[in-house]
mmCIF file of C-alpha atoms in Angstrom:
data_model
loop_
_atom_site.group_PDB
_atom_site.id
_atom_site.type_symbol
_atom_site.label_atom_id
_atom_site.label_comp_id
_atom_site.label_asym_id
_atom_site.label_seq_id
_atom_site.Cartn_x
_atom_site.Cartn_y
_atom_site.Cartn_z
ATOM 1 C CA VAL A 1 -4.998 10.626 8.210
ATOM 2 C CA ALA A 2 -6.874 12.523 5.289
ATOM 3 C CA LEU A 3 -10.349 12.089 7.128
ATOM 4 C CA ALA A 4 -8.696 13.562 10.248
ATOM 5 C CA VAL A 5 -7.227 16.808 8.286
ATOM 6 C CA VAL A 6 -10.607 17.443 7.190
ATOM 7 C CA LEU A 7 -11.716 17.745 10.901
ATOM 8 C CA VAL A 8 -8.812 20.147 11.755
ATOM 9 C CA LEU A 9 -9.562 22.298 8.809
ATOM 10 C CA ALA A 10 -13.203 22.426 9.746
ATOM 11 C CA ALA A 11 -12.467 23.276 13.497
ATOM 12 C CA GLY A 12 -9.968 26.484 11.906
ATOM 13 C CA GLY A 13 -6.807 24.836 13.446
ATOM 14 C CA VAL A 14 -4.367 27.079 11.640
ATOM 15 C CA LEU A 15 -1.488 26.623 13.950
ATOM 16 C CA ALA A 16 -2.199 22.886 14.120
ATOM 17 C CA TYR A 17 -2.575 22.906 10.337
ATOM 18 C CA ARG A 18 0.852 24.437 9.823
ATOM 19 C CA HIS A 19 2.690 22.164 12.318
ATOM 20 C CA ILE A 20 1.266 18.882 10.824
ATOM 21 C CA GLN A 21 2.019 20.196 7.143
ATOM 22 C CA GLY A 22 5.639 20.479 8.238
ATOM 23 C CA ASN A 23 5.742 16.729 9.426
ATOM 24 C CA VAL A 24 4.967 15.428 5.947
ATOM 25 C CA GLN A 25 8.208 14.942 3.582
ATOM 26 C CA ARG A 26 7.311 15.963 0.150
ATOM 27 C CA HIS A 27 9.392 14.931 -2.683
ATOM 28 C CA ASN A 28 9.105 16.619 -6.059
ATOM 29 C CA ILE A 29 10.015 13.660 -8.433
ATOM 30 C CA THR A 30 9.078 15.381 -11.902
ATOM 31 C CA SER A 31 12.805 15.441 -13.159
ATOM 32 C CA PHE A 32 13.297 11.716 -12.239
ATOM 33 C CA LEU A 33 10.277 10.306 -14.013
ATOM 34 C CA GLY A 34 11.100 11.645 -17.696
ATOM 35 C CA GLY A 35 8.597 12.170 -20.624
ATOM 36 C CA ASP A 36 8.010 8.603 -21.767
ATOM 37 C CA ARG A 37 5.036 8.036 -19.659
ATOM 38 C CA PRO A 38 1.333 6.606 -20.297
ATOM 39 C CA ALA A 39 -1.193 9.468 -20.832
ATOM 40 C CA GLY A 40 -2.689 11.057 -17.965
ATOM 41 C CA ALA A 41 -3.577 14.155 -16.141
ATOM 42 C CA ALA A 42 -0.313 15.828 -15.049
ATOM 43 C CA ALA A 43 -1.908 18.843 -13.488
ATOM 44 C CA PRO A 44 -2.267 19.071 -9.850
ATOM 45 C CA ILE A 45 -4.759 16.496 -8.099
ATOM 46 C CA ASP A 46 -8.116 18.103 -7.910
ATOM 47 C CA PRO A 47 -10.483 15.815 -6.059
ATOM 48 C CA LYS A 48 -13.359 17.488 -7.283
ATOM 49 C CA ALA A 49 -12.649 17.335 -10.935
ATOM 50 C CA GLY A 50 -14.175 14.044 -11.557
ATOM 51 C CA GLN A 51 -11.148 12.253 -12.518
ATOM 52 C CA ALA A 52 -9.800 8.812 -11.344
ATOM 53 C CA LEU A 53 -6.686 8.864 -9.438
ATOM 54 C CA ASN A 54 -3.930 6.375 -8.886
ATOM 55 C CA PHE A 55 -1.461 6.139 -6.128
ATOM 56 C CA LEU A 56 1.563 3.897 -5.595
ATOM 57 C CA VAL A 57 1.784 2.816 -1.925
ATOM 58 C CA LEU A 58 5.216 1.523 -1.041
ATOM 59 C CA GLY A 59 6.493 -0.063 2.089
ATOM 60 C CA SER A 60 10.125 0.457 2.545
ATOM 61 C CA ASP A 61 12.394 -2.050 4.281
ATOM 62 C CA SER A 62 15.026 0.522 5.008
ATOM 63 C CA ARG A 63 16.889 -0.058 8.310
ATOM 64 C CA ALA A 64 18.087 3.424 8.538
ATOM 65 C CA GLY A 65 17.409 5.656 11.606
ATOM 66 C CA ALA A 66 14.637 4.803 13.709
ATOM 67 C CA ASN A 67 14.211 1.641 11.664
ATOM 68 C CA ASN A 68 17.428 -0.018 12.764
ATOM 69 C CA ASP A 69 16.848 -3.559 13.935
ATOM 70 C CA ASN A 70 20.426 -4.496 14.177
ATOM 71 C CA SER A 71 20.130 -6.829 11.275
ATOM 72 C CA GLY A 72 23.202 -5.248 9.554
ATOM 73 C CA ILE A 73 20.883 -5.057 6.164
ATOM 74 C CA SER A 74 21.662 -1.927 4.066
ATOM 75 C CA GLY A 75 19.878 -0.203 1.484
ATOM 76 C CA MET A 76 16.091 0.025 0.787
ATOM 77 C CA ARG A 77 13.586 -2.022 -1.196
ATOM 78 C CA ALA A 78 9.972 -2.005 -1.575
ATOM 79 C CA ASP A 79 8.843 -4.999 0.330
ATOM 80 C CA THR A 80 5.101 -3.943 -0.289
ATOM 81 C CA THR A 81 3.803 -2.555 -3.477
ATOM 82 C CA MET A 82 0.164 -1.419 -3.810
ATOM 83 C CA LEU A 83 -1.235 0.390 -6.654
ATOM 84 C CA VAL A 84 -4.421 2.089 -5.201
ATOM 85 C CA HIS A 85 -7.075 3.321 -7.779
ATOM 86 C CA VAL A 86 -9.770 5.918 -6.622
ATOM 87 C CA ALA A 87 -12.781 5.922 -9.029
ATOM 88 C CA ALA A 88 -13.765 9.151 -10.725
ATOM 89 C CA ASP A 89 -16.909 9.327 -8.807
ATOM 90 C CA ARG A 90 -15.443 8.298 -5.689
ATOM 91 C CA SER A 91 -17.701 5.602 -4.953
ATOM 92 C CA ARG A 92 -14.844 2.682 -4.941
ATOM 93 C CA LEU A 93 -11.394 2.320 -4.049
ATOM 94 C CA GLU A 94 -9.373 -0.703 -5.332
ATOM 95 C CA VAL A 95 -6.022 -1.813 -3.978
ATOM 96 C CA VAL A 96 -4.093 -4.162 -6.123
ATOM 97 C CA SER A 97 -0.946 -5.625 -4.686
ATOM 98 C CA ILE A 98 2.050 -6.388 -6.980
ATOM 99 C CA PRO A 99 4.136 -9.447 -5.368
ATOM 100 C CA ARG A 100 7.681 -8.233 -4.530
ATOM 101 C CA ASP A 101 9.049 -11.373 -6.299
ATOM 102 C CA THR A 102 7.383 -10.458 -9.459
ATOM 103 C CA LEU A 103 9.971 -10.712 -12.478
ATOM 104 C CA LEU A 104 9.571 -7.927 -15.100
ATOM 105 C CA ASP A 105 11.529 -5.334 -16.937
ATOM 106 C CA ILE A 106 12.655 -2.081 -14.933
ATOM 107 C CA PRO A 107 13.466 1.061 -17.195
ATOM 108 C CA ALA A 108 16.272 3.231 -16.860
ATOM 109 C CA CYS A 109 15.828 5.568 -13.934
ATOM 110 C CA THR A 110 17.198 9.021 -13.164
ATOM 111 C CA LEU A 111 19.010 9.514 -9.975
ATOM 112 C CA PRO A 112 19.887 12.878 -8.322
ATOM 113 C CA GLY A 113 22.318 14.715 -10.247
ATOM 114 C CA GLY A 114 21.014 13.339 -13.501
ATOM 115 C CA THR A 115 22.674 10.104 -13.784
ATOM 116 C CA GLN A 116 20.993 7.405 -15.538
ATOM 117 C CA THR A 117 20.425 3.909 -14.545
ATOM 118 C CA ARG A 118 20.811 0.825 -16.783
ATOM 119 C CA ALA A 119 17.404 -0.636 -17.895
ATOM 120 C CA GLU A 120 16.961 -4.005 -16.204
ATOM 121 C CA ARG A 121 15.391 -7.332 -17.757
ATOM 122 C CA GLY A 122 13.658 -9.978 -15.613
ATOM 123 C CA ALA A 123 14.549 -8.344 -12.462
ATOM 124 C CA MET A 124 12.262 -8.331 -9.258
ATOM 125 C CA VAL A 125 9.679 -5.535 -8.867
ATOM 126 C CA ASN A 126 10.842 -4.722 -5.432
ATOM 127 C CA SER A 127 14.408 -3.937 -6.760
ATOM 128 C CA ALA A 128 13.244 -0.973 -8.683
ATOM 129 C CA PHE A 129 12.820 1.047 -5.341
ATOM 130 C CA SER A 130 16.359 -0.127 -4.537
ATOM 131 C CA ILE A 131 17.776 1.047 -7.963
ATOM 132 C CA GLY A 132 16.318 4.441 -7.873
ATOM 133 C CA GLY A 133 17.054 4.866 -4.090
ATOM 134 C CA GLN A 134 20.816 3.998 -4.138
ATOM 135 C CA THR A 135 21.844 7.521 -3.249
ATOM 136 C CA GLY A 136 19.450 7.493 -0.322
ATOM 137 C CA ASP A 137 16.829 9.715 -1.787
ATOM 138 C CA VAL A 138 13.350 8.158 -1.114
ATOM 139 C CA GLY A 139 11.683 10.256 -4.090
ATOM 140 C CA ALA A 140 14.081 8.926 -6.675
ATOM 141 C CA ALA A 141 13.361 5.222 -5.246
ATOM 142 C CA ALA A 142 9.334 6.117 -5.565
ATOM 143 C CA ALA A 143 9.974 7.323 -9.038
ATOM 144 C CA CYS A 144 11.889 4.515 -10.141
ATOM 145 C CA SER A 145 9.110 2.139 -8.857
ATOM 146 C CA ILE A 146 6.431 4.606 -10.452
ATOM 147 C CA ARG A 147 8.090 3.997 -13.870
ATOM 148 C CA THR A 148 8.200 0.094 -13.370
ATOM 149 C CA VAL A 149 4.791 0.002 -12.613
ATOM 150 C CA GLU A 150 3.589 2.398 -15.238
ATOM 151 C CA LYS A 151 5.522 0.131 -17.920
ATOM 152 C CA LEU A 152 3.877 -2.966 -16.411
ATOM 153 C CA THR A 153 0.240 -1.701 -16.245
ATOM 154 C CA GLY A 154 0.070 1.248 -18.853
ATOM 155 C CA ILE A 155 -1.584 3.401 -16.212
ATOM 156 C CA TYR A 156 -0.786 6.610 -15.272
ATOM 157 C CA VAL A 157 0.464 7.066 -11.437
ATOM 158 C CA ASP A 158 -0.706 10.449 -9.954
ATOM 159 C CA ASP A 159 1.453 10.318 -6.873
ATOM 160 C CA PHE A 160 2.907 8.020 -4.158
ATOM 161 C CA VAL A 161 3.308 7.485 -0.242
ATOM 162 C CA VAL A 162 6.062 5.581 1.316
ATOM 163 C CA VAL A 163 5.745 4.213 4.797
ATOM 164 C CA ASP A 164 8.615 2.601 6.666
ATOM 165 C CA PHE A 165 8.963 0.188 9.477
ATOM 166 C CA ALA A 166 8.721 3.026 12.194
ATOM 167 C CA GLY A 167 6.034 4.751 10.361
ATOM 168 C CA PHE A 168 3.779 1.864 10.008
ATOM 169 C CA THR A 169 4.216 1.068 13.845
ATOM 170 C CA ARG A 170 3.329 4.777 14.570
ATOM 171 C CA VAL A 171 -0.013 4.551 12.536
ATOM 172 C CA VAL A 172 -1.046 1.618 14.392
ATOM 173 C CA ASP A 173 -0.177 3.027 17.770
ATOM 174 C CA ALA A 174 -1.935 6.407 16.965
ATOM 175 C CA LEU A 175 -5.211 4.165 16.616
ATOM 176 C CA GLY A 176 -4.698 2.585 19.848
ATOM 177 C CA GLY A 177 -4.085 -0.720 18.321
ATOM 178 C CA VAL A 178 -5.815 -2.649 15.641
ATOM 179 C CA PRO A 179 -8.307 -5.647 16.283
ATOM 180 C CA MET A 180 -6.999 -8.647 14.112
ATOM 181 C CA ASP A 181 -7.913 -12.288 14.083
ATOM 182 C CA VAL A 182 -4.907 -14.280 13.980
ATOM 183 C CA PRO A 183 -5.564 -17.640 12.245
ATOM 184 C CA GLN A 184 -2.784 -19.387 13.891
ATOM 185 C CA ALA A 185 -0.156 -18.947 16.631
ATOM 186 C CA ILE A 186 2.841 -17.277 15.339
ATOM 187 C CA ASP A 187 6.607 -17.203 17.031
ATOM 188 C CA ASP A 188 9.005 -15.928 14.496
ATOM 189 C CA LYS A 189 12.107 -14.490 15.835
ATOM 190 C CA GLU A 190 13.036 -12.949 12.354
ATOM 191 C CA ALA A 191 9.983 -10.716 12.316
ATOM 192 C CA ASP A 192 10.246 -10.158 16.112
ATOM 193 C CA VAL A 193 6.737 -11.364 16.894
ATOM 194 C CA LYS A 194 4.999 -13.858 18.874
ATOM 195 C CA LEU A 195 1.121 -14.118 19.027
ATOM 196 C CA ALA A 196 -1.394 -16.333 20.079
ATOM 197 C CA ALA A 197 -3.950 -17.722 17.635
ATOM 198 C CA GLY A 198 -7.567 -15.842 17.790
ATOM 199 C CA CYS A 199 -9.068 -12.235 17.936
ATOM 200 C CA GLN A 200 -6.754 -9.694 19.727
ATOM 201 C CA VAL A 201 -5.688 -6.156 19.680
ATOM 202 C CA LEU A 202 -2.376 -5.783 17.962
ATOM 203 C CA ASN A 203 -0.160 -2.809 18.836
ATOM 204 C CA GLY A 204 2.183 -1.263 16.365
ATOM 205 C CA HIS A 205 5.105 -3.416 16.969
ATOM 206 C CA ASP A 206 3.073 -6.639 16.886
ATOM 207 C CA ALA A 207 1.142 -5.388 13.642
ATOM 208 C CA LEU A 208 4.340 -4.812 11.863
ATOM 209 C CA GLY A 209 5.550 -8.280 12.843
ATOM 210 C CA PHE A 210 2.256 -9.846 11.465
ATOM 211 C CA ALA A 211 2.645 -7.983 8.323
ATOM 212 C CA ARG A 212 6.457 -9.087 7.930
ATOM 213 C CA VAL A 213 6.245 -12.659 8.919
ATOM 214 C CA ARG A 214 6.941 -14.995 6.129
ATOM 215 C CA LYS A 215 9.135 -18.211 6.894
ATOM 216 C CA SER A 216 7.523 -19.669 9.790
ATOM 217 C CA VAL A 217 3.958 -19.254 8.556
ATOM 218 C CA GLY A 218 2.152 -20.973 5.455
ATOM 219 C CA ASN A 219 4.915 -21.910 2.659
ATOM 220 C CA GLY A 220 7.433 -19.313 3.754
ATOM 221 C CA SER A 221 7.066 -17.170 0.618
ATOM 222 C CA ASP A 222 6.042 -13.627 0.086
ATOM 223 C CA ILE A 223 3.025 -14.656 -1.766
ATOM 224 C CA SER A 224 1.631 -16.450 1.344
ATOM 225 C CA ARG A 225 1.796 -13.179 3.522
ATOM 226 C CA ILE A 226 0.152 -10.921 0.913
ATOM 227 C CA GLY A 227 -3.158 -12.080 2.032
ATOM 228 C CA ARG A 228 -2.152 -11.203 5.639
ATOM 229 C CA GLN A 229 -1.140 -7.793 4.835
ATOM 230 C CA GLN A 230 -4.110 -7.082 2.948
ATOM 231 C CA ASP A 231 -6.381 -8.401 5.997
ATOM 232 C CA LEU A 232 -4.377 -6.155 8.049
ATOM 233 C CA VAL A 233 -4.691 -2.904 6.065
ATOM 234 C CA ALA A 234 -8.301 -3.605 5.788
ATOM 235 C CA ALA A 235 -8.436 -3.986 9.633
ATOM 236 C CA ILE A 236 -6.759 -0.588 9.832
ATOM 237 C CA ALA A 237 -9.097 0.979 7.427
ATOM 238 C CA ARG A 238 -12.124 -0.308 9.479
ATOM 239 C CA GLU A 239 -10.665 1.177 12.514
ATOM 240 C CA ALA A 240 -9.637 4.473 10.996
ATOM 241 C CA LEU A 241 -13.094 4.920 9.591
ATOM 242 C CA GLY A 242 -14.791 3.868 12.987
ATOM 243 C CA LYS A 243 -12.971 6.488 14.943
ATOM 244 C CA ASN A 244 -15.088 9.115 16.245
ATOM 245 C CA LEU A 245 -12.319 11.644 16.429
ATOM 246 C CA LEU A 246 -14.325 14.579 15.900
ATOM 247 C CA THR A 247 -15.650 14.480 19.447
ATOM 248 C CA ASN A 248 -12.009 14.417 20.789
ATOM 249 C CA PRO A 249 -9.944 17.255 19.556
ATOM 250 C CA PRO A 250 -6.894 16.322 21.603
ATOM 251 C CA ALA A 251 -6.867 12.742 20.309
ATOM 252 C CA LEU A 252 -7.335 13.944 17.049
ATOM 253 C CA TYR A 253 -4.462 16.306 17.121
ATOM 254 C CA ARG A 254 -2.415 13.330 18.652
ATOM 255 C CA PHE A 255 -3.166 11.062 16.019
ATOM 256 C CA LEU A 256 -2.343 13.643 13.357
ATOM 257 C CA ASP A 257 0.869 14.564 14.734
ATOM 258 C CA ALA A 258 2.007 10.920 14.997
ATOM 259 C CA THR A 259 0.751 9.837 11.495
ATOM 260 C CA THR A 260 1.935 12.760 9.496
ATOM 261 C CA LYS A 261 5.537 12.127 10.732
ATOM 262 C CA THR A 262 5.403 8.882 8.998
ATOM 263 C CA LEU A 263 4.375 10.148 5.515
ATOM 264 C CA VAL A 264 6.905 10.472 2.457
ATOM 265 C CA THR A 265 4.725 11.579 -0.514
ATOM 266 C CA GLY A 266 4.922 13.428 -3.706
ATOM 267 C CA PRO A 267 4.244 17.205 -3.828
ATOM 268 C CA GLU A 268 0.356 16.739 -4.274
ATOM 269 C CA ILE A 269 -0.975 14.359 -2.079
ATOM 270 C CA GLY A 270 1.347 15.396 0.570
ATOM 271 C CA GLN A 271 -0.362 18.911 0.616
ATOM 272 C CA LEU A 272 -2.885 18.799 3.292
ATOM 273 C CA SER A 273 -5.426 20.975 1.375
ATOM 274 C CA THR A 274 -5.377 18.156 -1.569
ATOM 275 C CA MET A 275 -5.505 15.400 1.067
ATOM 276 C CA ALA A 276 -8.622 16.973 2.814
ATOM 277 C CA GLY A 277 -10.378 17.647 -0.568
ATOM 278 C CA LEU A 278 -9.899 13.952 -1.658
ATOM 279 C CA ALA A 279 -10.898 12.762 1.970
ATOM 280 C CA ASN A 280 -13.996 14.995 1.728
ATOM 281 C CA SER A 281 -15.114 13.494 -1.520
ATOM 282 C CA LEU A 282 -14.587 9.969 -0.123
ATOM 283 C CA ARG A 283 -16.037 10.305 3.217
ATOM 284 C CA ARG A 284 -19.250 8.623 2.241
ATOM 285 C CA ILE A 285 -17.555 5.516 0.769
ATOM 286 C CA ALA A 286 -18.662 2.125 2.208
ATOM 287 C CA PRO A 287 -16.193 -0.312 3.473
ATOM 288 C CA GLU A 288 -17.445 -3.128 1.162
ATOM 289 C CA ASN A 289 -16.349 -0.676 -1.585
ATOM 290 C CA ILE A 290 -12.716 -0.771 -0.608
ATOM 291 C CA VAL A 291 -11.441 -3.789 -2.447
ATOM 292 C CA PHE A 292 -8.080 -5.568 -2.128
ATOM 293 C CA THR A 293 -7.007 -7.792 -4.830
ATOM 294 C CA THR A 294 -3.495 -9.367 -6.032
ATOM 295 C CA MET A 295 -2.342 -9.199 -9.499
ATOM 296 C CA PRO A 296 -2.767 -12.672 -11.300
ATOM 297 C CA PHE A 297 0.546 -14.291 -11.374
ATOM 298 C CA GLU A 298 2.327 -17.436 -12.627
ATOM 299 C CA SER A 299 4.938 -19.208 -10.729
ATOM 300 C CA VAL A 300 8.568 -19.065 -12.426
ATOM 301 C CA GLY A 301 10.539 -21.362 -9.932
ATOM 302 C CA PRO A 302 10.693 -19.418 -6.598
ATOM 303 C CA ARG A 303 9.602 -16.262 -8.294
ATOM 304 C CA VAL A 304 6.458 -14.970 -10.044
ATOM 305 C CA ARG A 305 5.627 -13.165 -13.338
ATOM 306 C CA PRO A 306 2.264 -11.664 -14.310
ATOM 307 C CA ALA A 307 -0.202 -13.930 -15.646
ATOM 308 C CA PRO A 308 -2.191 -12.968 -18.943
ATOM 309 C CA ALA A 309 -5.321 -12.337 -16.748
ATOM 310 C CA ALA A 310 -3.398 -9.500 -15.246
ATOM 311 C CA ALA A 311 -4.219 -7.579 -18.366
ATOM 312 C CA GLU A 312 -7.822 -7.509 -17.495
ATOM 313 C CA VAL A 313 -7.096 -6.031 -14.247
ATOM 314 C CA TRP A 314 -5.134 -3.181 -15.607
ATOM 315 C CA ALA A 315 -7.730 -2.567 -18.548
ATOM 316 C CA ALA A 316 -10.221 -2.301 -15.972
ATOM 317 C CA LEU A 317 -8.484 0.370 -13.921
ATOM 318 C CA ARG A 318 -7.440 2.214 -16.974
ATOM 319 C CA ALA A 319 -11.358 2.313 -18.074
ATOM 320 C CA ASP A 320 -12.083 3.274 -14.294
ATOM 321 C CA LYS A 321 -14.168 0.022 -14.143
ATOM 322 C CA PRO A 322 -14.627 -2.208 -11.066
ATOM 323 C CA ILE A 323 -11.783 -4.957 -10.936
ATOM 324 C CA PRO A 324 -13.496 -8.228 -11.675
ATOM 325 C CA GLY A 325 -14.436 -9.850 -8.403
ATOM 326 C CA ALA A 326 -12.062 -12.788 -8.900
ATOM 327 C CA VAL A 327 -9.909 -13.156 -12.043
ATOM 328 C CA THR A 328 -8.169 -16.345 -12.798
ATOM 329 C CA ALA A 329 -6.108 -17.790 -15.676
ATOM 330 C CA GLU A 330 -8.957 -20.290 -16.157
ATOM 331 C CA GLY A 331 -11.512 -17.400 -16.595
ATOM 332 C CA THR A 332 -13.464 -18.564 -13.448
ATOM 333 C CA ALA A 333 -14.294 -16.900 -10.182
ATOM 334 C CA PRO A 334 -15.281 -18.341 -6.793
ATOM 335 C CA ALA A 335 -18.454 -17.689 -5.368
ATOM 336 C CA ALA A 336 -19.075 -14.409 -3.707
ATOM 337 C CA SER A 337 -18.904 -15.903 -0.044
ATOM 338 C CA ALA A 338 -15.868 -17.787 -0.804
ATOM 339 C CA GLN A 339 -13.150 -15.347 -1.593
ATOM 340 C CA ALA A 340 -9.630 -16.378 -1.696
ATOM 341 C CA THR A 341 -6.250 -14.631 -1.424
ATOM 342 C CA ALA A 342 -4.183 -14.922 -4.530
ATOM 343 C CA GLY A 343 -1.665 -17.650 -5.030
ATOM 344 C CA THR A 344 -0.556 -20.646 -7.448
ATOM 345 C CA SER A 345 -1.530 -24.156 -7.798
ATOM 346 C CA GLY A 346 -0.405 -26.601 -10.435
ATOM 347 C CA GLY A 347 1.233 -23.797 -12.286
ATOM 348 C CA ARG A 348 -2.204 -22.257 -12.645
ATOM 349 C CA SER A 349 -2.618 -18.389 -11.792
ATOM 350 C CA HIS A 350 -5.182 -16.769 -9.517
ATOM 351 C CA ALA A 351 -6.319 -13.572 -7.983
ATOM 352 C CA SER A 352 -9.314 -12.569 -6.014
ATOM 353 C CA ALA A 353 -10.644 -9.413 -4.475
ATOM 354 C CA THR A 354 -11.198 -9.066 -0.698
ATOM 355 C CA PRO A 355 -13.513 -6.364 0.603
ATOM 356 C CA ALA A 356 -12.236 -4.330 3.569
ATOM 357 C CA GLY A 357 -15.358 -5.255 5.498
ATOM 358 C CA ALA A 358 -14.640 -9.047 5.016
ATOM 359 C CA ALA A 359 -11.067 -9.662 4.432
ATOM 360 C CA ALA A 360 -9.867 -13.312 3.703
ATOM 361 C CA THR A 361 -6.885 -15.492 4.333
ATOM 362 C CA ALA A 362 -6.399 -18.605 2.603
ATOM 363 C CA ALA A 363 -3.402 -21.012 1.497
ATOM 364 C CA PRO A 364 -2.394 -20.106 -1.941
ATOM 365 C CA GLY A 365 -4.970 -21.011 -4.509
ATOM 366 C CA ALA A 366 -7.393 -22.244 -2.006
ATOM 367 C CA ALA A 367 -10.771 -20.879 -1.513
ATOM 368 C CA ALA A 368 -11.795 -19.664 1.966
ATOM 369 C CA SER A 369 -14.728 -17.930 3.797
ATOM 370 C CA PRO A 370 -14.144 -14.419 4.986
ATOM 371 C CA ALA A 371 -11.926 -14.367 8.029
ATOM 372 C CA PRO A 372 -13.748 -12.999 11.269
ATOM 373 C CA VAL A 373 -13.931 -9.312 11.943
ATOM 374 C CA CYS A 374 -12.778 -8.682 15.127
ATOM 375 C CA ARG A 375 -13.868 -5.450 17.214
ATOM 376 C CA LYS A 376 -12.218 -3.967 20.240
#
């Protein structure tokens, strides 16, 4: 989306710019965050200022409006939480998945109207979004998630992006589908998806099902689907970066019009000029420098908690240094050609990095060769 905005601005599309800016739902969440935050640059995001940036990307499971699936599920939780770090020199982009079943402390959060929620101990991280969003305000929901992640990591979060089911579907469809290698056949009624094994182009509906499927694949846990979600996001990144939208203005406009309607953001990253400036500074980033990893964790019954090795990941991001290629509680790393999705084995915690150009899927705790990269 950000790269496409650059092209619109370069083409002088003023009316198109205004229309697309109107699509983005921006929330000013300053009053919800409070003053007890880690040190960071609170000034408006300046992509050319040489500062590292951190964004929280949240996948909402809200069934409201266009997301209604007749399931009867109310409220909204963050089924996917990803902390995105953009290096100060714009040479790297690192994405850290935080498992939704992670048990941690959720600080008191501010709701619209000034009401304070109670702090929670040992709660699941995805419930922070629900606590903050109990009045239906997505900005307050995101703010509570930001406060929780900042408490966990000590990292200042500059802004946020929330994407719901309908929004995710629109992004994939606007790209004309995304090529994915499906490791095994999937037939899951709960996720409303049926896929054959092998390379294929997934439309928005099927890509959403692939991201959501849990109980019928692997060990049925949320942990087992994190690798699939990272593979899918990596494939979307490859597809978006490979699109030659510059030579097809109508397709460019259709893509932007569809995708910006999916965005719920903070006041800065949702400003198209800011988005365009950041995209311009990242335009030469290599796919292999877009790295996905998972917070190191330990099993606590059916849930997980951060492992001691997680501190190494947060320290690297705070120092704007590359995340260790594969951090485990044992202090070991698999070979570069055998990258594994995070998981647990025998009570030991694991985490590994998956480059966008060679995403990997594996059983929890097992090493695997990079998954095949499918092309249209």
